[in-house]
PDB file of C-alpha atoms in Angstrom:
ATOM      1  CA  PRO A   1       0.000   0.000   0.000  1.00 52.00           C
ATOM      2  CA  ARG A   2       1.092   3.552  -0.714  1.00 57.00           C
ATOM      3  CA  SER A   3       1.923   5.889   2.092  1.00 56.00           C
ATOM      4  CA  GLY A   4      -0.892   8.182   3.221  1.00 54.00           C
ATOM      5  CA  GLN A   5      -3.760   5.870   2.292  1.00 56.00           C
ATOM      6  CA  ASN A   6      -6.384   5.309   4.931  1.00 57.00           C
ATOM      7  CA  ARG A   7      -6.290   1.503   4.998  1.00 56.00           C
ATOM      8  CA  PRO A   8      -6.761  -0.362   8.226  1.00 54.00           C
ATOM      9  CA  MET A   9      -3.900  -2.607   9.147  1.00 51.00           C
ATOM     10  CA  ALA A  10      -4.624  -6.307   9.569  1.00 53.00           C
ATOM     11  CA  VAL A  11      -3.817  -7.399  13.075  1.00 49.00           C
ATOM     12  CA  ALA A  12      -3.661 -10.958  14.345  1.00 52.00           C
ATOM     13  CA  VAL A  13      -4.943 -11.507  17.847  1.00 52.00           C
ATOM     14  CA  GLY A  14      -2.047 -11.389  20.256  1.00 52.00           C
ATOM     15  CA  ASP A  15       0.279  -9.699  17.749  1.00 53.00           C
ATOM     16  CA  ALA A  16       1.656  -6.872  19.936  1.00 55.00           C
ATOM     17  CA  ASP A  17       3.946  -5.513  17.230  1.00 60.00           C
ATOM     18  CA  ALA A  18       1.092  -5.044  14.748  1.00 60.00           C
ATOM     19  CA  SER A  19      -1.164  -3.361  17.292  1.00 62.00           C
ATOM     20  CA  GLY A  20       1.686  -1.014  18.170  1.00 67.00           C
ATOM     21  CA  ARG A  21       2.082  -0.140  14.471  1.00 71.00           C
ATOM     22  CA  ARG A  22      -1.633   0.525  14.222  1.00 70.00           C
ATOM     23  CA  ALA A  23      -1.547   2.787  17.275  1.00 69.00           C
ATOM     24  CA  ALA A  24       1.418   4.676  15.818  1.00 69.00           C
ATOM     25  CA  TRP A  25      -0.420   5.050  12.488  1.00 61.00           C
ATOM     26  CA  HIS A  26      -3.440   6.543  14.299  1.00 63.00           C
ATOM     27  CA  ARG A  27      -1.224   8.913  16.293  1.00 68.00           C
ATOM     28  CA  ARG A  28       0.469  10.159  13.093  1.00 67.00           C
ATOM     29  CA  ARG A  29      -2.866  10.540  11.343  1.00 63.00           C
ATOM     30  CA  GLY A  30      -4.295  12.406  14.351  1.00 62.00           C
ATOM     31  CA  ALA A  31      -1.240  14.659  14.467  1.00 55.00           C
ATOM     32  CA  ARG A  32      -1.647  15.538  10.770  1.00 54.00           C
ATOM     33  CA  LEU A  33      -5.324  16.293  11.286  1.00 47.00           C
ATOM     34  CA  GLY A  34      -4.491  18.309  14.394  1.00 50.00           C
ATOM     35  CA  LEU A  35      -1.974  20.414  12.467  1.00 45.00           C
ATOM     36  CA  LEU A  36      -4.486  20.993   9.689  1.00 45.00           C
ATOM     37  CA  ALA A  37      -7.179  22.031  12.167  1.00 43.00           C
ATOM     38  CA  THR A  38      -4.747  24.347  13.938  1.00 41.00           C
ATOM     39  CA  ALA A  39      -3.766  25.980  10.638  1.00 41.00           C
ATOM     40  CA  VAL A  40      -7.404  26.492   9.639  1.00 41.00           C
ATOM     41  CA  LEU A  41      -8.235  28.017  13.031  1.00 39.00           C
ATOM     42  CA  ALA A  42      -5.204  30.307  12.890  1.00 41.00           C
ATOM     43  CA  VAL A  43      -6.229  31.641   9.487  1.00 40.00           C
ATOM     44  CA  ALA A  44      -9.803  32.137  10.697  1.00 42.00           C
ATOM     45  CA  ALA A  45      -8.610  33.903  13.857  1.00 41.00           C
ATOM     46  CA  CYS A  46      -6.533  36.328  11.806  1.00 42.00           C
ATOM     47  CA  ALA A  47      -9.471  37.111   9.562  1.00 43.00           C
ATOM     48  CA  LEU A  48     -12.112  37.629  12.232  1.00 44.00           C
ATOM     49  CA  PRO A  49     -10.879  39.767  15.140  1.00 52.00           C
ATOM     50  CA  CYS A  50     -10.363  43.056  13.347  1.00 54.00           C
ATOM     51  CA  ALA A  51     -10.907  44.826  10.099  1.00 57.00           C
ATOM     52  CA  ALA A  52      -8.780  47.690   8.852  1.00 54.00           C
ATOM     53  CA  ARG A  53     -10.682  50.681   7.622  1.00 53.00           C
ATOM     54  CA  ALA A  54      -9.471  53.081   4.967  1.00 48.00           C
ATOM     55  CA  ASP A  55      -9.180  55.862   7.563  1.00 61.00           C
ATOM     56  CA  GLY A  56      -6.477  54.078   9.599  1.00 80.00           C
ATOM     57  CA  VAL A  57      -8.781  53.019  12.439  1.00 89.00           C
ATOM     58  CA  MET A  58      -9.193  49.290  13.189  1.00 90.00           C
ATOM     59  CA  THR A  59     -12.610  47.918  14.029  1.00 91.00           C
ATOM     60  CA  ILE A  60     -12.017  45.193  16.601  1.00 91.00           C
ATOM     61  CA  ALA A  61     -14.724  42.546  16.908  1.00 89.00           C
ATOM     62  CA  GLY A  62     -15.524  40.797  20.159  1.00 91.00           C
ATOM     63  CA  ASP A  63     -13.671  39.916  23.311  1.00 92.00           C
ATOM     64  CA  ASP A  64     -11.256  37.481  21.642  1.00 93.00           C
ATOM     65  CA  GLY A  65     -10.424  39.987  18.937  1.00 92.00           C
ATOM     66  CA  PHE A  66      -9.599  42.550  21.607  1.00 93.00           C
ATOM     67  CA  GLU A  67      -7.354  40.085  23.464  1.00 92.00           C
ATOM     68  CA  ASP A  68      -5.552  38.998  20.294  1.00 92.00           C
ATOM     69  CA  THR A  69      -5.253  42.414  18.683  1.00 91.00           C
ATOM     70  CA  VAL A  70      -4.764  44.940  21.479  1.00 93.00           C
ATOM     71  CA  LEU A  71      -3.556  43.163  24.604  1.00 92.00           C
ATOM     72  CA  ALA A  72      -1.213  40.703  22.861  1.00 92.00           C
ATOM     73  CA  ASP A  73       0.370  43.372  20.653  1.00 92.00           C
ATOM     74  CA  ARG A  74       3.601  45.103  21.689  1.00 93.00           C
ATOM     75  CA  ALA A  75       2.482  48.377  20.098  1.00 93.00           C
ATOM     76  CA  VAL A  76       0.671  51.132  21.996  1.00 95.00           C
ATOM     77  CA  TRP A  77      -3.064  51.226  21.222  1.00 95.00           C
ATOM     78  CA  LEU A  78      -5.626  53.999  21.560  1.00 95.00           C
ATOM     79  CA  ILE A  79      -9.028  52.316  21.803  1.00 94.00           C
ATOM     80  CA  GLY A  80     -12.412  53.965  21.626  1.00 92.00           C
ATOM     81  CA  MET A  81     -15.056  51.856  23.346  1.00 92.00           C
ATOM     82  CA  VAL A  82     -18.368  52.681  21.711  1.00 91.00           C
ATOM     83  CA  ALA A  83     -21.998  51.576  22.025  1.00 90.00           C
ATOM     84  CA  GLY A  84     -23.813  52.937  18.973  1.00 82.00           C
ATOM     85  CA  ASN A  85     -25.030  56.241  20.441  1.00 80.00           C
ATOM     86  CA  GLU A  86     -24.521  59.804  19.131  1.00 83.00           C
ATOM     87  CA  ARG A  87     -21.367  60.462  21.169  1.00 82.00           C
ATOM     88  CA  SER A  88     -19.928  57.126  19.966  1.00 84.00           C
ATOM     89  CA  ALA A  89     -20.382  58.159  16.329  1.00 84.00           C
ATOM     90  CA  ALA A  90     -18.691  61.472  17.116  1.00 86.00           C
ATOM     91  CA  LEU A  91     -15.742  59.656  18.704  1.00 87.00           C
ATOM     92  CA  GLU A  92     -15.344  57.440  15.643  1.00 86.00           C
ATOM     93  CA  SER A  93     -15.084  60.572  13.487  1.00 85.00           C
ATOM     94  CA  ALA A  94     -12.555  62.131  15.866  1.00 88.00           C
ATOM     95  CA  LEU A  95     -10.406  58.981  15.917  1.00 91.00           C
ATOM     96  CA  THR A  96      -9.929  59.199  12.162  1.00 89.00           C
ATOM     97  CA  ALA A  97      -8.178  62.550  12.639  1.00 89.00           C
ATOM     98  CA  VAL A  98      -6.309  61.255  15.711  1.00 91.00           C
ATOM     99  CA  ALA A  99      -4.916  58.343  13.667  1.00 91.00           C
ATOM    100  CA  ASP A 100      -3.420  60.902  11.259  1.00 90.00           C
ATOM    101  CA  GLU A 101      -1.946  63.006  14.087  1.00 90.00           C
ATOM    102  CA  LEU A 102      -0.422  60.042  15.961  1.00 91.00           C
ATOM    103  CA  PRO A 103       1.265  57.887  13.303  1.00 89.00           C
ATOM    104  CA  GLY A 104       3.151  55.757  15.849  1.00 91.00           C
ATOM    105  CA  VAL A 105       0.029  54.732  17.785  1.00 94.00           C
ATOM    106  CA  ALA A 106      -2.407  52.042  16.646  1.00 94.00           C
ATOM    107  CA  VAL A 107      -5.993  53.325  16.820  1.00 95.00           C
ATOM    108  CA  GLY A 108      -9.063  51.141  17.116  1.00 94.00           C
ATOM    109  CA  ILE A 109     -12.755  50.938  17.926  1.00 93.00           C
ATOM    110  CA  VAL A 110     -14.408  48.257  20.073  1.00 93.00           C
ATOM    111  CA  ASP A 111     -18.187  48.001  20.245  1.00 93.00           C
ATOM    112  CA  ILE A 112     -18.996  46.968  23.805  1.00 92.00           C
ATOM    113  CA  ARG A 113     -22.333  45.555  22.673  1.00 92.00           C
ATOM    114  CA  THR A 114     -20.386  42.678  21.090  1.00 91.00           C
ATOM    115  CA  ALA A 115     -17.366  42.761  23.437  1.00 92.00           C
ATOM    116  CA  LYS A 116     -19.231  42.641  26.737  1.00 92.00           C
ATOM    117  CA  ALA A 117     -16.364  41.248  28.824  1.00 94.00           C
ATOM    118  CA  VAL A 118     -14.063  44.031  27.616  1.00 93.00           C
ATOM    119  CA  GLY A 119     -16.663  46.671  28.476  1.00 92.00           C
ATOM    120  CA  SER A 120     -17.148  45.146  31.893  1.00 93.00           C
ATOM    121  CA  GLU A 121     -13.406  44.866  32.601  1.00 93.00           C
ATOM    122  CA  PHE A 122     -12.815  48.546  31.834  1.00 92.00           C
ATOM    123  CA  GLY A 123     -16.032  49.848  33.389  1.00 91.00           C
ATOM    124  CA  VAL A 124     -17.742  50.948  30.186  1.00 91.00           C
ATOM    125  CA  ARG A 125     -21.537  50.731  30.132  1.00 89.00           C
ATOM    126  CA  LYS A 126     -23.794  51.508  27.170  1.00 86.00           C
ATOM    127  CA  ARG A 127     -25.176  54.616  28.812  1.00 84.00           C
ATOM    128  CA  LYS A 128     -21.652  55.862  29.673  1.00 82.00           C
ATOM    129  CA  ALA A 129     -20.120  55.162  26.264  1.00 84.00           C
ATOM    130  CA  PRO A 130     -17.986  56.194  24.581  1.00 89.00           C
ATOM    131  CA  LYS A 131     -14.788  56.044  26.561  1.00 91.00           C
ATOM    132  CA  LEU A 132     -11.277  56.320  25.254  1.00 93.00           C
ATOM    133  CA  PHE A 133      -8.332  54.329  26.621  1.00 95.00           C
ATOM    134  CA  ALA A 134      -4.599  54.336  25.885  1.00 95.00           C
ATOM    135  CA  PHE A 135      -2.961  50.926  26.344  1.00 95.00           C
ATOM    136  CA  LEU A 136       0.605  51.956  27.181  1.00 94.00           C
ATOM    137  CA  THR A 137       1.843  48.915  29.109  1.00 93.00           C
ATOM    138  CA  ARG A 138       1.762  45.135  28.672  1.00 90.00           C
ATOM    139  CA  SER A 139      -0.437  44.789  31.763  1.00 89.00           C
ATOM    140  CA  ARG A 140      -4.220  44.619  31.539  1.00 88.00           C
ATOM    141  CA  SER A 141      -4.515  48.255  32.529  1.00 90.00           C
ATOM    142  CA  ALA A 142      -5.122  51.368  30.488  1.00 93.00           C
ATOM    143  CA  ALA A 143      -5.075  55.124  30.955  1.00 93.00           C
ATOM    144  CA  GLU A 144      -8.419  56.769  30.313  1.00 92.00           C
ATOM    145  CA  VAL A 145      -8.318  59.810  28.027  1.00 92.00           C
ATOM    146  CA  ALA A 146     -10.956  62.390  28.982  1.00 88.00           C
ATOM    147  CA  LEU A 147     -13.657  63.208  26.424  1.00 84.00           C
ATOM    148  CA  ALA A 148     -16.018  66.153  26.100  1.00 79.00           C
ATOM    149  CA  GLU A 149     -19.598  65.700  27.295  1.00 77.00           C
ATOM    150  CA  GLU A 150     -21.347  66.823  24.093  1.00 78.00           C
ATOM    151  CA  ALA A 151     -21.184  64.908  20.823  1.00 70.00           C
ATOM    152  CA  ALA A 152     -20.273  68.014  18.786  1.00 70.00           C
ATOM    153  CA  ASP A 153     -17.413  68.747  21.172  1.00 80.00           C
ATOM    154  CA  VAL A 154     -16.151  65.140  20.960  1.00 78.00           C
ATOM    155  CA  GLU A 155     -16.047  65.251  17.169  1.00 73.00           C
ATOM    156  CA  GLY A 156     -13.951  68.418  17.157  1.00 76.00           C
ATOM    157  CA  SER A 157     -11.552  67.260  19.864  1.00 86.00           C
ATOM    158  CA  ALA A 158      -9.035  65.289  17.786  1.00 87.00           C
ATOM    159  CA  GLY A 159      -6.238  67.757  18.553  1.00 89.00           C
ATOM    160  CA  ALA A 160      -6.930  67.644  22.284  1.00 90.00           C
ATOM    161  CA  ILE A 161      -7.061  63.832  22.259  1.00 92.00           C
ATOM    162  CA  ALA A 162      -3.752  63.625  20.358  1.00 92.00           C
ATOM    163  CA  ALA A 163      -2.123  66.075  22.786  1.00 92.00           C
ATOM    164  CA  ALA A 164      -3.364  64.083  25.793  1.00 93.00           C
ATOM    165  CA  VAL A 165      -1.982  60.837  24.322  1.00 94.00           C
ATOM    166  CA  ARG A 166       1.376  62.482  23.550  1.00 93.00           C
ATOM    167  CA  GLU A 167       1.538  63.637  27.168  1.00 94.00           C
ATOM    168  CA  LEU A 168       0.783  60.108  28.425  1.00 94.00           C
ATOM    169  CA  LEU A 169       3.476  58.680  26.145  1.00 94.00           C
ATOM    170  CA  ALA A 170       5.985  61.202  27.489  1.00 94.00           C
ATOM    171  CA  GLN A 171       5.059  60.417  31.109  1.00 93.00           C
ATOM    172  CA  GLU A 172       5.413  56.652  30.591  1.00 91.00           C
ATOM    173  CA  GLY A 173       8.538  56.929  28.454  1.00 92.00           C
ATOM    174  CA  ASN A 174       7.346  54.625  25.663  1.00 90.00           C
ATOM    175  CA  GLU A 175      10.008  54.098  23.000  1.00 92.00           C
ATOM    176  CA  VAL A 176       9.526  54.136  19.238  1.00 92.00           C
ATOM    177  CA  VAL A 177      10.653  51.002  17.375  1.00 92.00           C
ATOM    178  CA  ASN A 178      10.202  50.792  13.594  1.00 91.00           C
ATOM    179  CA  GLY A 179       7.915  53.806  13.637  1.00 90.00           C
ATOM    180  CA  ALA A 180       5.550  52.516  16.340  1.00 91.00           C
ATOM    181  CA  TYR A 181       5.425  53.284  20.043  1.00 93.00           C
ATOM    182  CA  GLN A 182       6.045  50.155  22.106  1.00 94.00           C
ATOM    183  CA  LYS A 183       4.278  49.185  25.317  1.00 93.00           C
ATOM    184  CA  ILE A 184       6.251  49.288  28.542  1.00 91.00           C
ATOM    185  CA  THR A 185       6.844  45.804  29.961  1.00 82.00           C
TER     186      THR A 185
END
């Protein structure tokens, strides 16, 4: 028989060597299937957690996407946690301008309606959204960046947000590597 064919091996009762070969064949086959499944899941995980937008702001989907994209990354992230209200839409508009003003900082949006654990961990409720956080360290903590109370004021506050983030970066002493600010470990 050719290698790789799925043919059962004939085993005589009491033939320990043949049963050992069969067990080894099943282990190898399982390992190949396990590697294939792992590869498929890895590709799917890369495709699902975030989507780049043309304006330089990442839309991060769900709790796992947040973990894989923001917390696992070495780069500094500025994340707007939104909930679909008027102020959230204004923040999304402001973050487009902030992404242009802070080229070394990754900028993203997380909808807490789909990332409930993230919203809960950082104290963001639908009625209190949006909130803006700078992830400057490798720990699970973030610095909150203050936002204006009115939606119109939030939309026009890109310069103030960028200045506040620059100040936080200076206070923490984050270094730039290959054009991106790196989290403090």
